[in-house]
Amino acid sequence: LKRVVVDAFGGDNAPVDIIAGCAMALSEISDLYLILTGDEERIEQELKKHTGIDRNRVEVRHAPDVITNNEHPVNAVRRKKESSLVKALEAVANKDADVFVSAGSTGAVLAGATFIVRRIKGIKRPALAPVLPTKKDHDVILIDCGANVDMKPANLQQFAVMGAAYAERIMGIKNPRVGLLNNGAEAEKGCELTKEAYKLLQETPVNFTGNCEGRDILSGDFDVVVSDGFAGNVALKTIEGTAMMVMSVMKRELMGGIASRIGALLARGAFKRIKAKMDYSSHGGALLLGIDGGIIKAHGSSDAKAFAAALHQAVKFIDGDVVNIIRQSIESMAMPEES
Amino acid sequence: LKRVVVDAFGGDNAPVDIIAGCAMALSEISDLYLILTGDEERIEQELKKHTGIDRNRVEVRHAPDVITNNEHPVNAVRRKKESSLVKALEAVANKDADVFVSAGSTGAVLAGATFIVRRIKGIKRPALAPVLPTKKDHDVILIDCGANVDMKPANLQQFAVMGAAYAERIMGIKNPRVGLLNNGAEAEKGCELTKEAYKLLQETPVNFTGNCEGRDILSGDFDVVVSDGFAGNVALKTIEGTAMMVMSVMKRELMGGIASRIGALLARGAFKRIKAKMDYSSHGGALLLGIDGGIIKAHGSSDAKAFAAALHQAVKFIDGDVVNIIRQSIESMAMPEES
């Protein structure tokens, strides 16, 4: 059985949509075993709504408390021992589950995973890696998107190794192309950090194919884009903002005349598909890599379908043995101690 | 007369479209005086194509050499004294012209402006500031987008002052809202640089309204977004790449069925307007602020219309007395010497 623990009370649509997503995934994945944490009574109530759930593959662990987006992540994780998030992460730390999935506060997931589950030996900084759509028909991983700021080149090197392991083991990409997010395509471009990282990546056992400019992230020319968390976070949110902006301008323009209104009506199937493609929550959650267990942060606004997609990702994470692959890669690289 | 110098040989479509843009602007702006640098014979040939040019307002300065995008900017500027770019910048340094406009190599424009025209006294680093469309019906300036990397907080403070002067004097925005590009909206978020810059901006005589996340750049909630050149460059190019990606997915999806094809046909006016709105070259060029003269970098692929838009911007720059406004603001702030 693939053992996954879910924070049933994390996310804007928790627990209703979270549990609906769990029900979907349970019916789709026959060897999925779920531990759900949160208010037991409420969870049972929601589970009852879904017929045909194999209760032998669902375990509920009571946790009366909830950590919200408005709390200071570190303090909340330290104080709220009875929260659904802390209880769920403890299940990973205790090896009751291999992967944790939550649509809750990103900050609390990062803090909790680091304190409770802890990092893989040798990993200096874990990294948050969302999956993004590209112009072509495969996705790209952007690593790191905000778990860390003020990085050293060796941290970026570890991100490359972790991102490549993810692309290879979960996305099934052989010899994934790794790019370095930079302010120019030429090798000599960059800030102090990226110039040093460039040199390090050339000596790293990954398929490093050079610098990736902002405009190339979604080009499909890279499978993994490595960045410090600051620039990666800016890029990720800029993608989100730009897509939203284009969509909103489109909507306004299309409503501006009779012909274009009819046109929009005729093309509404196409628009739906565009929206689905741009909606990165449907591509699964963001992985927090470098932790000694699987940590998947689903989008805060995940609906049942998006959450089920994150659970599929969790199973692939287990099948791909990603934690051990990263552990072995890092061991074999013998990172310098000071980084 | 508003005296503007144009590198007639800078840009993908030079000199044909550049000179066509000049002809457009000359007919649209009655007090525009243009100095064109480049191969004299070729320029005269192009000028002849446009009837009705008031030759009393056009001066040609011969420059046999051209600096291309493939050259090392600093070396090219130092070596090619007879290039159209160097000759044009000399016209600004000599006060023959108040603004320089080029669609040529960004690196060469930056290097040339700094070496030949030089910085305003007190300005530590000039900054490249493009104008971007927003969801609302006004634009936003992103400053800096790649003139500098590895910044200090005081540099960002100067960018805020320069960006605000630009928004106020050229875009006509009263008390422009200045945001700091950051990885979170809360005041305590950020890397070392942005945390320090946040504090400095609170004490700066601009309308600082807080952190701006990547997703907020195009929201219309800010008039000026301040960033170090690395993250700004990543954000700018990510906007470009995402808009291109959405457009390309849209095109593919709309061609996927009869109904949506007809829909697209009916809506083609709306699509044209969306494309025009997203095309930031039509919003004018990027200003290089902090130089003791106006420096406008038009998009490399500028056509005649886009180049004419940059010339309009040049005239607004002169009318707004932007260089002196920045000079006075910086003097009155008495920046610390060590930054």
XYZ file of C-alpha atoms in Angstrom:
678
model
C 0.000 0.000 0.000
C 1.080 3.588 -0.730
C 0.717 5.420 2.569
C -0.110 9.119 2.306
C -1.173 11.474 5.089
C -3.492 14.373 4.387
C -4.066 17.509 6.431
C -7.845 17.478 6.000
C -8.144 20.996 7.418
C -5.582 22.779 5.247
C -6.745 24.982 2.378
C -9.466 27.427 1.438
C -11.941 24.643 0.691
C -11.115 22.358 3.606
C -12.381 19.971 4.718
C -15.164 19.503 2.142
C -13.157 19.583 -1.100
C -10.078 18.009 0.459
C -12.036 14.952 1.537
C -13.878 14.850 -1.786
C -10.459 14.798 -3.482
C -9.361 11.991 -1.179
C -12.477 10.010 -2.118
C -11.703 10.520 -5.811
C -8.089 9.404 -5.418
C -9.064 6.350 -3.338
C -11.339 5.134 -6.109
C -8.743 5.886 -8.801
C -5.712 4.392 -7.044
C -6.385 0.905 -5.706
C -3.292 0.684 -3.493
C -3.613 4.125 -1.898
C -3.852 4.181 1.895
C -4.814 7.513 3.439
C -4.380 8.919 6.925
C -6.556 11.985 7.439
C -5.842 14.387 10.290
C -8.269 16.906 11.756
C -11.490 17.023 13.705
C -12.570 13.390 13.713
C -16.305 13.946 13.822
C -16.208 16.449 10.965
C -14.032 14.164 8.843
C -16.375 11.219 9.400
C -19.289 13.420 8.424
C -17.592 14.312 5.132
C -16.464 10.752 4.430
C -20.062 9.568 4.722
C -20.994 11.795 1.789
C -18.938 9.639 -0.527
C -20.266 6.184 -1.201
C -18.015 3.300 -2.023
C -14.984 4.442 -0.017
C -12.934 1.426 1.060
C -12.683 2.204 4.766
C -9.888 -0.331 5.160
C -7.738 2.174 3.297
C -8.702 5.237 5.337
C -7.535 6.072 8.831
C -8.637 9.160 10.732
C -6.364 10.752 13.334
C -8.054 13.270 15.542
C -6.526 16.755 15.695
C -8.757 19.435 17.172
C -6.624 22.444 16.191
C -6.080 24.183 12.844
C -3.180 26.380 11.693
C -4.393 29.209 9.473
C -2.687 31.390 6.870
C -2.805 34.338 9.243
C -0.529 32.853 11.869
C 3.219 33.188 12.100
C 4.252 29.833 10.621
C 7.129 28.993 12.966
C 5.255 29.993 16.112
C 2.102 28.203 15.022
C 3.935 24.953 14.305
C 5.765 25.124 17.645
C 2.669 25.977 19.667
C -0.172 24.056 18.056
C 0.872 20.491 18.784
C -2.721 19.311 18.354
C -3.174 20.853 14.922
C -4.059 18.796 11.866
C -0.804 19.938 10.222
C 1.501 18.938 13.088
C -0.305 15.602 13.563
C 0.007 14.860 9.863
C 3.712 15.701 9.726
C 4.298 13.499 12.768
C 2.862 10.607 10.779
C 5.655 11.119 8.214
C 8.318 11.555 10.905
C 7.126 8.263 12.504
C 7.149 6.513 9.113
C 3.424 5.818 9.326
C 3.167 7.580 5.963
C 5.671 8.290 3.199
C 4.151 11.470 1.855
C 2.296 14.402 3.393
C -0.160 16.420 1.281
C -1.677 19.750 2.336
C -3.439 22.691 0.744
C -2.773 24.763 3.872
C -0.371 27.599 4.695
C 2.865 27.296 2.683
C 4.878 28.872 5.465
C 3.532 26.423 8.057
C 4.180 23.445 5.755
C 7.790 24.599 5.220
C 8.404 25.259 8.902
C 6.641 22.093 10.044
C 8.370 19.832 7.542
C 11.783 21.175 8.531
C 11.191 20.947 12.303
C 9.160 17.756 12.484
C 10.221 15.577 9.548
C 13.702 17.160 9.127
C 16.034 17.384 6.163
C 17.801 14.580 4.334
C 21.353 14.311 5.662
C 23.645 16.604 3.673
C 20.856 18.836 2.364
C 21.549 22.389 3.497
C 18.225 23.857 2.452
C 15.036 22.188 1.281
C 13.438 23.737 -1.802
C 9.891 24.343 -2.969
C 9.348 23.128 -6.514
C 6.054 23.695 -8.321
C 5.242 22.119 -11.676
C 4.356 24.586 -14.424
C 2.834 24.125 -17.883
C 4.958 25.014 -20.921
C 4.265 25.957 -24.523
C 5.006 22.354 -25.468
C 3.170 19.333 -24.094
C 5.376 18.664 -21.105
C 5.772 20.513 -17.809
C 8.705 22.245 -16.134
C 9.793 22.337 -12.483
C 10.892 25.655 -11.008
C 13.095 25.029 -7.948
C 13.232 26.975 -5.501
C 10.160 29.184 -5.355
C 10.379 30.652 -1.934
C 11.500 28.181 0.706
C 14.803 30.078 0.878
C 16.309 33.472 0.249
C 19.940 34.653 0.413
C 21.367 31.471 -1.086
C 24.882 30.227 -1.725
C 25.944 28.633 -5.024
C 26.182 25.183 -3.408
C 22.515 25.428 -2.398
C 21.568 25.958 -6.026
C 23.688 22.953 -6.938
C 21.666 20.807 -4.542
C 18.441 22.218 -6.005
C 19.612 21.070 -9.442
C 20.241 17.551 -8.190
C 16.881 17.387 -6.418
C 14.990 18.892 -9.339
C 16.580 16.458 -11.772
C 15.678 13.512 -9.509
C 12.089 14.740 -9.434
C 11.859 15.226 -13.214
C 13.355 11.827 -13.852
C 11.551 9.772 -11.217
C 8.113 11.404 -11.092
C 7.724 13.016 -14.479
C 9.528 10.214 -16.291
C 11.890 12.503 -18.216
C 15.157 10.832 -19.154
C 18.225 13.010 -18.652
C 16.194 16.138 -17.830
C 17.536 19.458 -19.127
C 18.478 21.680 -16.199
C 18.654 25.470 -16.670
C 19.816 28.213 -14.311
C 17.433 31.173 -13.977
C 19.526 34.167 -14.934
C 19.363 37.669 -16.388
C 20.909 36.685 -19.699
C 21.508 33.618 -21.820
C 25.295 33.969 -22.095
C 27.513 32.028 -19.677
C 29.166 35.163 -18.302
C 25.865 36.843 -17.376
C 24.460 37.087 -13.898
C 24.874 38.286 -10.366
C 27.601 36.969 -8.074
C 25.393 34.056 -7.024
C 24.427 32.863 -10.487
C 27.922 33.315 -11.940
C 29.336 31.031 -9.262
C 26.399 28.641 -9.514
C 26.935 28.388 -13.275
C 30.465 27.103 -12.757
C 29.334 24.655 -10.072
C 26.496 23.320 -12.230
C 28.943 22.555 -15.023
C 30.684 20.148 -12.641
C 27.463 18.645 -11.260
C 26.202 15.230 -12.427
C 23.064 16.666 -14.056
C 22.321 17.578 -17.670
C 23.054 21.299 -17.242
C 22.113 23.073 -20.468
C 22.911 26.672 -19.482
C 21.174 29.841 -18.411
C 17.420 30.228 -18.608
C 16.010 33.750 -18.934
C 12.606 34.647 -17.531
C 11.116 34.399 -20.996
C 12.363 30.811 -21.370
C 10.849 29.296 -18.218
C 7.659 28.255 -20.028
C 9.288 27.733 -23.424
C 9.532 23.972 -22.998
C 13.291 24.118 -23.591
C 14.009 23.161 -19.978
C 12.671 20.437 -17.686
C 14.094 21.892 -14.489
C 14.836 25.568 -13.825
C 17.069 26.229 -10.825
C 16.821 29.505 -8.916
C 17.345 31.015 -5.515
C 14.014 31.241 -3.711
C 13.694 34.994 -4.099
C 13.951 35.204 -7.887
C 12.045 31.922 -8.233
C 9.200 33.267 -6.133
C 9.127 36.476 -8.165
C 9.086 34.451 -11.405
C 6.357 32.068 -10.229
C 4.061 34.845 -9.069
C 4.827 36.914 -12.173
C 3.706 33.984 -14.329
C 0.514 33.791 -12.295
C -0.091 37.559 -12.479
C 0.620 37.803 -16.179
C -1.653 34.884 -17.051
C -4.419 36.436 -14.961
C -3.830 39.812 -16.600
C -3.979 38.390 -20.135
C -7.152 36.487 -19.284
C -8.784 39.562 -17.778
C -7.864 41.795 -20.744
C -9.154 39.061 -23.053
C -12.456 38.842 -21.225
C -12.933 42.602 -21.348
C -12.024 42.863 -25.024
C -14.219 39.933 -26.024
C -17.216 41.477 -24.294
C -16.647 44.726 -26.207
C -18.650 43.982 -29.373
C -21.381 41.760 -30.736
C -19.132 39.870 -33.157
C -16.467 39.171 -30.573
C -19.109 38.120 -28.026
C -20.483 35.556 -30.439
C -16.919 34.575 -31.254
C -16.145 34.042 -27.578
C -19.281 31.946 -27.221
C -18.290 29.708 -30.118
C -14.760 29.397 -28.770
C -15.698 28.759 -25.169
C -14.479 25.153 -25.275
C -11.075 26.380 -26.360
C -11.030 29.026 -23.634
C -11.811 26.424 -21.017
C -8.882 24.321 -22.201
C -6.564 27.350 -22.156
C -7.616 28.152 -18.621
C -7.104 24.544 -17.560
C -3.650 24.493 -19.145
C -2.608 27.739 -17.426
C -4.032 26.639 -14.067
C -0.952 25.133 -12.512
C -2.868 23.620 -9.603
C -4.167 21.019 -12.042
C -0.575 20.006 -12.692
C -0.310 18.870 -9.063
C 1.120 20.550 -6.014
C 4.532 22.014 -5.322
C 6.985 19.542 -3.860
C 9.166 20.482 -0.932
C 12.318 18.574 -1.785
C 15.213 17.831 0.547
C 12.993 16.702 3.418
C 13.310 13.118 4.665
C 9.834 12.245 3.433
C 7.503 13.414 0.711
C 5.983 16.863 1.260
C 3.456 18.132 -1.271
C 1.916 21.572 -0.994
C -1.280 21.666 -3.038
C -2.608 25.060 -4.103
C -4.535 26.835 -1.344
C -7.623 27.098 -3.505
C -7.515 23.427 -4.560
C -10.846 21.874 -5.407
C -11.458 18.124 -5.199
C -9.923 17.460 -8.619
C -6.782 19.474 -7.952
C -6.345 17.777 -4.600
C -6.794 14.357 -6.160
C -4.076 15.320 -8.690
C -1.742 16.059 -5.775
C -2.509 12.609 -4.330
C -1.618 10.990 -7.660
C 1.633 12.927 -7.494
C 2.210 11.575 -3.973
C 1.912 8.006 -5.220
C 4.376 8.718 -8.039
C 6.720 10.186 -5.449
C 6.613 6.904 -3.528
C 6.925 4.759 -6.665
C 9.912 6.854 -7.772
C 11.647 6.426 -4.403
C 12.564 10.099 -4.705
C 13.826 10.584 -1.147
C 16.356 7.782 -1.467
C 17.450 8.884 -4.927
C 18.161 12.366 -3.568
C 19.884 10.925 -0.503
C 22.203 8.816 -2.660
C 22.967 11.658 -5.081
C 23.857 14.031 -2.262
C 25.998 11.441 -0.490
C 27.909 10.669 -3.674
C 28.559 14.363 -4.300
C 30.089 14.995 -0.861
C 29.065 18.636 -0.648
C 31.508 21.043 0.978
C 30.682 21.501 4.664
C 30.703 25.298 4.759
C 27.891 25.901 2.256
C 12.893 72.956 -30.412
C 13.085 69.566 -28.672
C 16.442 68.139 -29.676
C 16.626 64.346 -29.860
C 19.438 62.242 -31.300
C 18.693 58.878 -32.913
C 21.037 55.981 -33.575
C 19.698 55.256 -37.057
C 21.573 51.967 -37.219
C 20.438 50.436 -33.927
C 17.786 47.695 -33.948
C 16.631 44.687 -35.929
C 14.826 46.839 -38.488
C 17.434 49.606 -38.813
C 17.774 51.853 -40.658
C 14.528 51.462 -42.677
C 11.961 51.323 -39.867
C 13.936 53.627 -37.587
C 13.954 56.382 -40.180
C 10.310 55.719 -41.036
C 9.548 56.177 -37.321
C 11.518 59.420 -37.323
C 9.512 60.660 -40.311
C 6.279 59.825 -38.480
C 7.350 61.621 -35.326
C 8.572 64.694 -37.249
C 5.162 65.111 -38.822
C 3.372 64.495 -35.519
C 5.543 66.734 -33.310
C 6.045 70.177 -34.806
C 8.884 71.255 -32.504
C 10.914 68.047 -32.758
C 14.473 68.440 -34.027
C 16.285 65.200 -34.880
C 19.951 64.367 -35.235
C 20.423 61.029 -36.999
C 23.738 59.207 -36.751
C 24.970 56.494 -39.106
C 26.066 56.046 -42.698
C 25.160 59.376 -44.243
C 24.440 58.150 -47.747
C 22.171 55.379 -46.516
C 20.295 57.720 -44.196
C 19.743 60.237 -46.994
C 18.455 57.429 -49.186
C 15.895 56.455 -46.550
C 14.900 60.038 -45.791
C 14.090 60.575 -49.470
C 11.430 57.853 -49.234
C 9.363 60.037 -46.941
C 7.798 63.082 -48.511
C 7.075 66.185 -46.531
C 9.941 65.895 -44.052
C 10.951 69.331 -42.835
C 14.682 69.089 -43.499
C 15.310 72.138 -41.317
C 14.499 69.863 -38.394
C 16.733 66.958 -39.423
C 20.492 66.816 -39.156
C 22.553 63.839 -40.276
C 25.883 63.049 -38.606
C 28.007 60.573 -40.457
C 29.145 57.475 -38.544
C 30.468 54.647 -40.702
C 30.566 51.972 -37.977
C 27.801 49.950 -36.298
C 27.799 48.188 -32.913
C 25.873 44.914 -33.058
C 24.189 42.768 -30.414
C 26.915 40.181 -30.750
C 29.738 42.375 -29.522
C 30.953 42.775 -25.970
C 29.203 46.049 -25.052
C 32.011 47.700 -23.074
C 34.727 46.788 -25.578
C 32.589 47.809 -28.539
C 31.795 51.233 -27.052
C 35.460 51.835 -26.205
C 36.772 50.694 -29.567
C 34.208 51.826 -32.117
C 34.547 55.592 -31.824
C 33.045 56.012 -35.289
C 29.937 53.993 -34.581
C 26.437 55.429 -34.873
C 25.874 54.704 -31.162
C 28.991 56.484 -29.898
C 28.431 59.471 -32.218
C 24.854 59.756 -31.020
C 25.777 59.600 -27.335
C 28.448 62.254 -27.914
C 25.704 64.550 -29.154
C 24.034 64.222 -25.724
C 27.326 64.637 -23.857
C 28.006 67.836 -25.885
C 24.475 69.082 -25.171
C 23.614 69.118 -28.881
C 20.666 66.922 -27.965
C 18.762 66.328 -24.720
C 17.654 62.779 -25.351
C 19.172 59.773 -27.135
C 16.896 57.094 -28.602
C 18.103 53.721 -29.863
C 16.648 50.313 -30.687
C 20.156 48.821 -30.625
C 22.016 46.609 -28.153
C 20.848 47.242 -24.586
C 24.284 46.445 -23.193
C 25.996 48.914 -25.529
C 23.447 51.627 -24.710
C 24.022 51.103 -20.972
C 27.790 51.039 -21.284
C 27.915 53.954 -23.729
C 25.564 56.142 -21.725
C 27.576 55.580 -18.561
C 30.993 56.196 -20.188
C 30.109 58.965 -22.627
C 27.186 60.880 -21.116
C 27.924 59.914 -17.475
C 25.727 59.729 -14.405
C 23.934 62.532 -12.610
C 26.049 63.601 -9.652
C 25.098 61.546 -6.586
C 23.547 58.692 -8.556
C 25.419 55.508 -7.709
C 23.850 53.332 -10.389
C 21.661 54.230 -13.333
C 18.588 52.034 -13.805
C 16.691 50.658 -16.765
C 12.969 51.285 -16.483
C 10.512 49.890 -19.041
C 6.839 50.835 -19.099
C 4.432 47.918 -18.854
C 0.677 47.633 -19.401
C -1.523 46.738 -16.421
C -4.971 45.214 -15.955
C -6.310 48.739 -15.488
C -5.988 51.529 -18.017
C -2.705 52.974 -16.850
C 0.853 51.698 -17.124
C 3.486 50.752 -14.571
C 7.250 51.342 -14.530
C 9.509 48.504 -13.427
C 12.857 49.899 -12.258
C 15.568 48.369 -12.537
C 15.321 45.679 -15.199
C 18.892 44.742 -15.735
C 21.251 47.691 -15.703
C 22.571 46.466 -12.363
C 22.926 43.340 -10.301
C 24.193 42.860 -6.730
C 22.594 46.005 -5.383
C 22.646 47.769 -2.024
C 19.489 49.053 -0.336
C 20.490 52.679 -1.023
C 20.565 51.927 -4.761
C 16.968 50.772 -4.584
C 16.113 53.952 -2.732
C 17.524 55.999 -5.616
C 15.563 53.862 -8.091
C 12.384 54.725 -6.180
C 13.132 58.432 -6.431
C 13.953 58.225 -10.141
C 10.951 56.035 -10.929
C 8.616 58.376 -9.066
C 10.032 61.385 -10.958
C 9.406 59.552 -14.231
C 5.841 58.549 -13.338
C 5.028 62.046 -12.211
C 6.728 64.065 -14.949
C 6.265 61.875 -18.025
C 3.218 59.784 -17.228
C 1.465 62.593 -15.390
C 0.616 60.548 -12.306
C 0.250 62.631 -9.163
C 1.872 61.131 -6.087
C 2.688 57.826 -7.829
C 2.365 54.656 -5.740
C 5.774 53.047 -5.323
C 6.037 49.324 -4.525
C 9.040 47.158 -3.681
C 9.277 43.887 -5.637
C 9.422 41.200 -2.969
C 8.599 37.565 -2.249
C 5.685 38.361 0.011
C 3.273 41.174 0.747
C 4.012 41.483 4.459
C 6.532 44.087 5.646
C 8.788 41.509 7.284
C 9.142 39.408 4.114
C 12.144 39.376 1.841
C 15.834 38.745 1.424
C 18.458 40.829 3.209
C 18.389 43.410 0.428
C 14.640 43.940 0.312
C 14.217 43.930 4.083
C 16.716 46.775 4.383
C 15.326 48.547 1.329
C 11.835 48.385 2.828
C 12.991 50.351 5.865
C 14.840 52.898 3.724
C 11.839 53.390 1.436
C 9.661 54.209 4.419
C 11.945 57.190 5.088
C 12.197 58.260 1.437
C 10.172 61.209 0.105
C 8.094 59.038 -2.249
C 4.624 57.533 -1.838
C 5.858 54.095 -0.737
C 2.875 51.761 -0.507
C 4.628 48.523 0.471
C 5.772 45.264 -1.041
C 4.712 44.187 -4.505
C 4.657 40.459 -5.264
C 5.304 39.169 -8.769
C 1.586 38.675 -9.267
C 0.917 42.345 -8.470
C 3.285 43.974 -10.990
C 0.577 44.181 -13.647
C -2.338 44.529 -11.233
C -2.525 48.296 -11.651
C -2.128 48.750 -7.892
C 1.321 50.307 -8.331
C 2.696 53.025 -10.623
C 6.353 52.275 -9.940
C 7.802 48.912 -8.913
C 11.340 49.065 -7.528
C 13.662 46.081 -7.836
C 17.287 45.147 -8.065
C 18.206 44.581 -11.699
C 18.424 40.810 -11.392
C 14.918 40.138 -10.080
C 13.539 42.963 -12.238
C 15.059 41.421 -15.330
C 13.662 38.017 -14.419
C 10.220 39.533 -13.831
C 10.233 41.540 -17.073
C 11.249 38.582 -19.208
C 8.850 36.284 -17.339
C 6.006 38.646 -18.200
C 7.100 38.534 -21.830
C 7.438 34.739 -21.866
C 4.134 34.117 -20.116
C 2.209 36.454 -22.423
C 3.779 34.712 -25.439
C 2.954 31.318 -23.971
C -0.694 32.200 -23.289
C -1.012 33.607 -26.817
C 0.520 30.512 -28.363
C -1.668 28.120 -26.360
C -4.664 30.246 -27.298
C -3.818 30.104 -30.986
C -3.397 26.346 -30.898
C -6.603 25.756 -28.961
C -8.643 28.072 -31.161
C -7.484 26.258 -34.284
C -8.575 22.938 -32.771
C -12.211 22.893 -33.870
C -14.598 24.401 -36.393
C -16.671 26.290 -33.821
C -13.674 27.820 -32.116
C -12.117 28.711 -35.482
C -15.201 30.631 -36.460
C -15.244 32.114 -32.976
C -11.661 33.275 -33.348
C -12.469 34.806 -36.710
C -15.391 36.766 -35.270
C -13.275 37.878 -32.328
C -10.188 38.821 -34.322
C -10.593 42.545 -33.618
C -10.564 41.812 -29.903
C -7.499 39.590 -30.276
C -5.647 42.347 -32.091
C -6.401 44.762 -29.274
C -5.245 42.220 -26.669
C -2.000 41.721 -28.554
C -1.491 45.474 -28.851
C -2.120 45.922 -25.141
C 0.354 43.181 -24.194
C 2.986 44.442 -26.620
C 4.982 46.656 -24.340
C 7.043 48.155 -27.135
C 3.953 50.150 -28.099
C 4.058 51.712 -24.644
C 7.391 53.344 -25.556
C 10.951 52.363 -24.802
C 12.716 51.654 -21.546
C 14.297 54.686 -19.961
C 17.786 54.548 -18.558
C 17.425 56.867 -15.585
C 20.242 58.411 -13.579
C 22.237 59.496 -16.640
C 22.892 63.200 -17.166
C 20.701 63.264 -20.269
C 17.728 61.337 -21.575
C 18.475 57.781 -22.685
C 15.649 55.755 -24.228
C 16.119 52.163 -25.277
C 13.402 51.225 -27.757
C 12.628 47.528 -28.232
C 15.104 45.823 -30.584
C 12.309 44.707 -32.882
C 10.709 48.177 -33.009
C 8.810 48.968 -36.182
C 8.224 52.544 -37.347
C 5.215 53.031 -35.050
C 6.983 51.721 -31.950
C 10.006 53.884 -32.698
C 7.822 56.945 -33.176
C 6.231 56.161 -29.778
C 9.719 56.252 -28.230
C 10.327 59.658 -29.839
C 7.095 60.966 -28.322
C 8.369 59.700 -24.987
C 11.638 61.571 -25.598
C 9.767 64.828 -26.034
C 7.811 64.210 -22.829
C 11.110 63.551 -21.093
C 12.361 66.988 -22.181
C 9.075 68.710 -21.323
C 9.091 67.084 -17.897
C 12.674 68.238 -17.218
C 13.248 64.788 -15.739
C 17.038 65.010 -15.456
C 16.873 68.146 -13.351
C 14.051 66.826 -11.213
C 16.109 63.733 -10.418
C 19.218 65.850 -9.812
C 17.359 68.038 -7.319
C 15.741 65.091 -5.529
C 19.056 63.307 -5.123
C 20.826 66.451 -3.924
C 18.138 67.136 -1.356
C 18.334 63.579 -0.056
C 22.099 63.673 0.548
C 22.671 59.984 0.028
C 25.244 58.314 2.272
C 28.644 58.208 0.559
C 29.412 54.533 1.132
C 26.421 53.117 -0.730
